[in-house]
Amino acid sequence: MKKLWISLTYAVFLILLIAPIVKIFTGSWAEGWSGFAEALTRKQSLHALMMTGIIVAVVTVINTIFGIMLALYLVRATWLGQRLKQLLNSIVDLPFAVSPVIGGLMIVLILGPHSVIGAFFEDIGFKVVYALPGMILATLFVTFPLMVREVMPVLQEIGVQQEEAASTLGSYSWYTFWHVTWPSIRWGVIYGVVLTVARSLGEFGAVLVVSGNIMNKTQTATTLVYQDVENFNVTAASSLALVLAAFSVGLLLLMEWAKKRKEVH
């Protein structure tokens, strides 16, 4: 019976993970190097990869800064009541419970050109929905909990004794953070950054809703893969998917390296 379960586990692993990756790899090289290179160097692919890179960079920076701040507030802030902390914790987890498509739709309804706020921004020449700002907001919505949920357990584990000791000795709050708190949470932050980048690279639903998927304007790598599949351009779709998969594998290797470094220290 034990051997049967082990065999089933390997079978599921092969079917769900290995087989799709192999299929993507073979599909991307179906037309040889020329087909692979052409799929990646065409105008829409370069633009989509550039948009994806911009979104990942901006979202990662914002998530890192505000995710650490919110984690500190939820764990350390004594001026926040218990009920308010519970409410904020629930709001942080909202993207886990809500479909990314619904998140994108909420952004369209609130900031779209037919809404009051969206019309105001349109009048001053700042387009949110069906433009890069809306795509960044949609990606922020789905990735925001990742940094908070990586840092909070670390803060709860280390306690407040060292920080209180530093404060008693006259250290300023910023000095205490950089020299006492940061060394303890930096690996949690690294995990949060890796997860944020990986999630931003693969986001599809929310970005598709708020971007309109306009070629050479608001396409990301994932929405371009979707369009290529719809147009039966399997080689181009597989080539872009292979690039995204390679980035994801690289991020997983980075996380494993970070875990080993943490164990050493």
Short mmCIF file of C-alpha atoms in Angstrom, two decimals:
data_model
loop_
_atom_site.label_atom_id
_atom_site.label_comp_id
_atom_site.label_asym_id
_atom_site.label_seq_id
_atom_site.Cartn_x
_atom_site.Cartn_y
_atom_site.Cartn_z
CA MET A 1 0.00 0.00 0.00
CA LYS A 2 2.85 2.34 0.87
CA LYS A 3 4.51 1.75 -2.52
CA LEU A 4 1.20 2.48 -4.25
CA TRP A 5 0.87 5.89 -2.55
CA ILE A 6 4.49 6.72 -3.37
CA SER A 7 3.88 5.79 -7.01
CA LEU A 8 0.72 7.91 -7.12
CA THR A 9 2.61 10.85 -5.62
CA TYR A 10 5.29 10.62 -8.29
CA ALA A 11 2.63 10.28 -10.99
CA VAL A 12 0.81 13.42 -9.83
CA PHE A 13 4.13 15.26 -9.63
CA LEU A 14 5.01 14.26 -13.20
CA ILE A 15 1.58 15.08 -14.61
CA LEU A 16 1.06 18.43 -12.89
CA LEU A 17 4.61 19.85 -12.87
CA ILE A 18 7.16 18.07 -15.04
CA ALA A 19 4.98 17.31 -18.07
CA PRO A 20 3.77 20.93 -18.57
CA ILE A 21 7.33 22.27 -18.27
CA VAL A 22 8.61 19.72 -20.78
CA LYS A 23 5.75 20.57 -23.15
CA ILE A 24 6.48 24.30 -22.87
CA PHE A 25 10.17 23.67 -23.56
CA THR A 26 9.54 21.50 -26.60
CA GLY A 27 6.87 23.88 -27.88
CA SER A 28 9.16 26.88 -27.66
CA TRP A 29 11.82 25.09 -29.74
CA ALA A 30 9.39 23.57 -32.25
CA GLU A 31 10.67 25.94 -34.95
CA GLY A 32 14.28 25.89 -33.77
CA TRP A 33 16.39 28.77 -32.54
CA SER A 34 15.05 31.12 -35.20
CA GLY A 35 11.45 30.61 -34.09
CA PHE A 36 12.38 31.03 -30.42
CA ALA A 37 14.39 34.19 -31.08
CA GLU A 38 11.72 35.66 -33.34
CA ALA A 39 9.03 35.07 -30.71
CA LEU A 40 11.04 36.95 -28.07
CA THR A 41 12.38 39.78 -30.23
CA ARG A 42 9.13 40.80 -31.95
CA LYS A 43 7.86 44.24 -30.99
CA GLN A 44 4.94 43.10 -28.85
CA SER A 45 7.10 40.64 -26.88
CA LEU A 46 9.75 43.26 -26.08
CA HIS A 47 7.08 45.73 -25.01
CA ALA A 48 5.26 43.12 -22.89
CA LEU A 49 8.48 42.05 -21.16
CA MET A 50 9.37 45.70 -20.52
CA MET A 51 5.94 46.37 -19.00
CA THR A 52 6.25 43.27 -16.85
CA GLY A 53 9.69 44.37 -15.64
CA ILE A 54 8.43 47.86 -14.74
CA ILE A 55 5.43 46.47 -12.86
CA VAL A 56 7.55 43.94 -10.97
CA ALA A 57 10.13 46.58 -9.96
CA VAL A 58 7.57 49.17 -8.80
CA VAL A 59 5.35 46.67 -7.00
CA THR A 60 8.28 45.03 -5.22
CA VAL A 61 9.61 48.35 -3.92
CA ILE A 62 6.18 49.53 -2.72
CA ASN A 63 5.32 46.17 -1.17
CA THR A 64 8.65 45.97 0.63
CA ILE A 65 8.37 49.43 2.20
CA PHE A 66 4.70 49.42 3.16
CA GLY A 67 4.58 45.69 3.92
CA ILE A 68 7.32 46.06 6.54
CA MET A 69 5.63 49.16 7.96
CA LEU A 70 2.24 47.47 8.26
CA ALA A 71 3.77 44.35 9.81
CA LEU A 72 5.49 46.54 12.41
CA TYR A 73 2.24 48.35 13.17
CA LEU A 74 0.22 45.14 13.51
CA VAL A 75 2.76 43.53 15.85
CA ARG A 76 4.37 46.43 17.71
CA ALA A 77 1.88 49.33 17.75
CA THR A 78 0.30 49.47 21.20
CA TRP A 79 -1.87 52.45 20.21
CA LEU A 80 -3.86 50.23 17.85
CA GLY A 81 -6.73 48.51 19.59
CA GLN A 82 -7.12 44.74 19.40
CA ARG A 83 -10.29 44.97 17.34
CA LEU A 84 -8.65 47.38 14.88
CA LYS A 85 -5.69 45.03 14.52
CA GLN A 86 -8.05 42.13 13.82
CA LEU A 87 -9.83 44.23 11.20
CA LEU A 88 -6.55 45.19 9.52
CA ASN A 89 -5.42 41.56 9.58
CA SER A 90 -8.63 40.56 7.81
CA ILE A 91 -8.17 43.29 5.20
CA VAL A 92 -4.58 42.16 4.58
CA ASP A 93 -5.85 38.65 3.83
CA LEU A 94 -8.60 39.91 1.51
CA PRO A 95 -6.61 39.31 -1.72
CA PHE A 96 -6.21 35.66 -0.68
CA ALA A 97 -9.99 35.25 -0.42
CA VAL A 98 -11.06 37.35 -3.41
CA SER A 99 -10.45 36.35 -7.02
CA PRO A 100 -7.89 38.56 -8.80
CA VAL A 101 -10.50 39.19 -11.50
CA ILE A 102 -12.85 40.64 -8.88
CA GLY A 103 -9.99 42.78 -7.56
CA GLY A 104 -9.37 44.12 -11.05
CA LEU A 105 -13.08 44.79 -11.52
CA MET A 106 -13.20 46.77 -8.25
CA ILE A 107 -10.36 48.97 -9.51
CA VAL A 108 -12.22 49.56 -12.79
CA LEU A 109 -15.45 50.45 -10.95
CA ILE A 110 -13.68 52.85 -8.57
CA LEU A 111 -11.05 54.40 -10.85
CA GLY A 112 -12.42 53.72 -14.33
CA PRO A 113 -13.14 56.55 -16.79
CA HIS A 114 -16.87 56.39 -15.98
CA SER A 115 -16.39 56.78 -12.22
CA VAL A 116 -16.18 60.10 -10.38
CA ILE A 117 -12.57 59.60 -9.24
CA GLY A 118 -11.49 58.18 -12.59
CA ALA A 119 -13.12 61.06 -14.49
CA PHE A 120 -11.28 63.54 -12.27
CA PHE A 121 -7.92 61.93 -13.05
CA GLU A 122 -8.81 61.78 -16.74
CA ASP A 123 -9.56 65.53 -16.72
CA ILE A 124 -6.13 66.36 -15.30
CA GLY A 125 -4.46 64.09 -17.86
CA PHE A 126 -3.65 61.14 -15.59
CA LYS A 127 -5.06 57.87 -16.88
CA VAL A 128 -5.37 55.08 -14.32
CA VAL A 129 -7.44 52.26 -15.77
CA TYR A 130 -6.33 50.83 -19.14
CA ALA A 131 -2.88 52.26 -18.42
CA LEU A 132 0.25 51.40 -16.43
CA PRO A 133 -0.92 52.90 -13.07
CA GLY A 134 -3.98 50.65 -13.02
CA MET A 135 -1.87 47.61 -13.83
CA ILE A 136 0.46 48.44 -10.95
CA LEU A 137 -2.51 48.89 -8.58
CA ALA A 138 -3.98 45.55 -9.66
CA THR A 139 -0.67 43.76 -9.06
CA LEU A 140 -0.28 45.50 -5.71
CA PHE A 141 -3.73 44.28 -4.70
CA VAL A 142 -2.89 40.60 -5.28
CA THR A 143 0.67 40.73 -3.86
CA PHE A 144 0.34 43.01 -0.83
CA PRO A 145 -0.23 40.26 1.79
CA LEU A 146 2.96 38.40 0.89
CA MET A 147 5.46 40.71 2.57
CA VAL A 148 3.25 41.30 5.62
CA ARG A 149 2.72 37.59 6.19
CA GLU A 150 6.44 36.84 5.90
CA VAL A 151 7.58 39.56 8.31
CA MET A 152 4.87 39.37 10.99
CA PRO A 153 5.75 35.88 12.32
CA VAL A 154 9.41 36.87 12.61
CA LEU A 155 8.55 40.00 14.59
CA GLN A 156 6.30 37.96 16.90
CA GLU A 157 9.04 35.38 17.41
CA ILE A 158 11.87 37.78 18.30
CA GLY A 159 9.75 39.74 20.79
CA VAL A 160 10.40 43.30 21.94
CA GLN A 161 13.11 42.84 24.58
CA GLN A 162 16.07 43.92 22.42
CA GLU A 163 14.18 46.88 20.96
CA GLU A 164 13.08 48.04 24.42
CA ALA A 165 16.66 47.72 25.68
CA ALA A 166 17.95 49.85 22.80
CA SER A 167 15.24 52.45 23.44
CA THR A 168 16.11 52.52 27.16
CA LEU A 169 19.74 53.19 26.25
CA GLY A 170 18.66 56.25 24.28
CA SER A 171 18.60 54.93 20.71
CA TYR A 172 16.38 56.71 18.21
CA SER A 173 13.62 54.70 16.54
CA TRP A 174 15.40 54.61 13.14
CA TYR A 175 18.67 53.52 14.75
CA THR A 176 16.83 50.80 16.67
CA PHE A 177 15.16 49.59 13.50
CA TRP A 178 18.34 49.38 11.38
CA HIS A 179 20.62 47.96 14.07
CA VAL A 180 18.23 45.79 16.13
CA THR A 181 15.04 44.98 14.20
CA TRP A 182 16.35 44.77 10.63
CA PRO A 183 19.04 42.09 11.26
CA SER A 184 16.31 39.87 12.72
CA ILE A 185 13.75 40.31 9.94
CA ARG A 186 15.97 40.62 6.85
CA TRP A 187 15.56 36.98 5.81
CA GLY A 188 11.79 37.27 6.13
CA VAL A 189 11.99 40.35 3.92
CA ILE A 190 14.06 38.41 1.37
CA TYR A 191 11.41 35.67 1.28
CA GLY A 192 8.72 38.33 0.88
CA VAL A 193 10.59 39.97 -2.00
CA VAL A 194 11.07 36.65 -3.80
CA LEU A 195 7.39 35.74 -3.42
CA THR A 196 6.30 39.22 -4.52
CA VAL A 197 8.45 39.11 -7.65
CA ALA A 198 7.24 35.61 -8.53
CA ARG A 199 3.59 36.52 -7.99
CA SER A 200 3.96 39.77 -9.96
CA LEU A 201 5.54 37.91 -12.89
CA GLY A 202 2.67 35.46 -13.08
CA GLU A 203 -0.30 37.75 -12.38
CA PHE A 204 -2.93 37.52 -15.09
CA GLY A 205 -6.56 37.97 -14.06
CA ALA A 206 -6.51 41.36 -12.34
CA VAL A 207 -4.07 42.83 -14.86
CA LEU A 208 -6.13 41.58 -17.80
CA VAL A 209 -9.25 43.34 -16.46
CA VAL A 210 -7.64 46.73 -15.76
CA SER A 211 -5.29 46.81 -18.75
CA GLY A 212 -7.66 46.07 -21.59
CA ASN A 213 -4.83 43.97 -23.09
CA ILE A 214 -3.98 46.58 -25.72
CA MET A 215 -1.09 45.44 -27.90
CA ASN A 216 2.11 47.49 -27.52
CA LYS A 217 0.41 49.63 -24.86
CA THR A 218 -0.91 47.68 -21.89
CA GLN A 219 0.17 44.10 -22.45
CA THR A 220 2.27 42.14 -19.98
CA ALA A 221 4.05 38.88 -20.71
CA THR A 222 1.22 36.79 -19.26
CA THR A 223 -1.54 38.57 -21.19
CA LEU A 224 0.51 38.28 -24.39
CA VAL A 225 0.85 34.53 -23.80
CA TYR A 226 -2.94 34.41 -23.46
CA GLN A 227 -3.37 36.32 -26.73
CA ASP A 228 -0.89 34.09 -28.55
CA VAL A 229 -2.73 30.98 -27.37
CA GLU A 230 -6.03 32.50 -28.55
CA ASN A 231 -4.42 33.13 -31.95
CA PHE A 232 -2.97 29.58 -32.08
CA ASN A 233 0.58 30.97 -32.07
CA VAL A 234 1.82 28.16 -29.85
CA THR A 235 5.53 28.67 -30.48
CA ALA A 236 5.45 32.32 -29.41
CA ALA A 237 3.29 31.54 -26.38
CA SER A 238 5.58 28.70 -25.32
CA SER A 239 8.69 30.87 -25.76
CA LEU A 240 7.36 33.62 -23.50
CA ALA A 241 6.08 31.06 -21.01
CA LEU A 242 9.52 29.44 -20.95
CA VAL A 243 11.15 32.77 -20.09
CA LEU A 244 8.68 33.33 -17.24
CA ALA A 245 9.20 29.75 -16.02
CA ALA A 246 12.99 30.22 -16.06
CA PHE A 247 12.63 33.36 -13.92
CA SER A 248 10.38 31.47 -11.50
CA VAL A 249 12.84 28.59 -11.18
CA GLY A 250 15.63 31.10 -10.60
CA LEU A 251 13.60 32.72 -7.83
CA LEU A 252 12.99 29.34 -6.20
CA LEU A 253 16.73 28.63 -6.27
CA LEU A 254 17.34 32.07 -4.74
CA MET A 255 14.90 31.28 -1.94
CA GLU A 256 16.62 27.96 -1.24
CA TRP A 257 19.98 29.77 -1.13
CA ALA A 258 18.51 32.29 1.28
CA LYS A 259 17.21 29.50 3.54
CA LYS A 260 20.64 27.88 3.65
CA ARG A 261 22.27 31.23 4.44
CA LYS A 262 19.77 31.71 7.25
CA GLU A 263 20.59 28.29 8.68
CA VAL A 264 24.31 29.08 8.59
CA HIS A 265 23.80 32.32 10.46
#
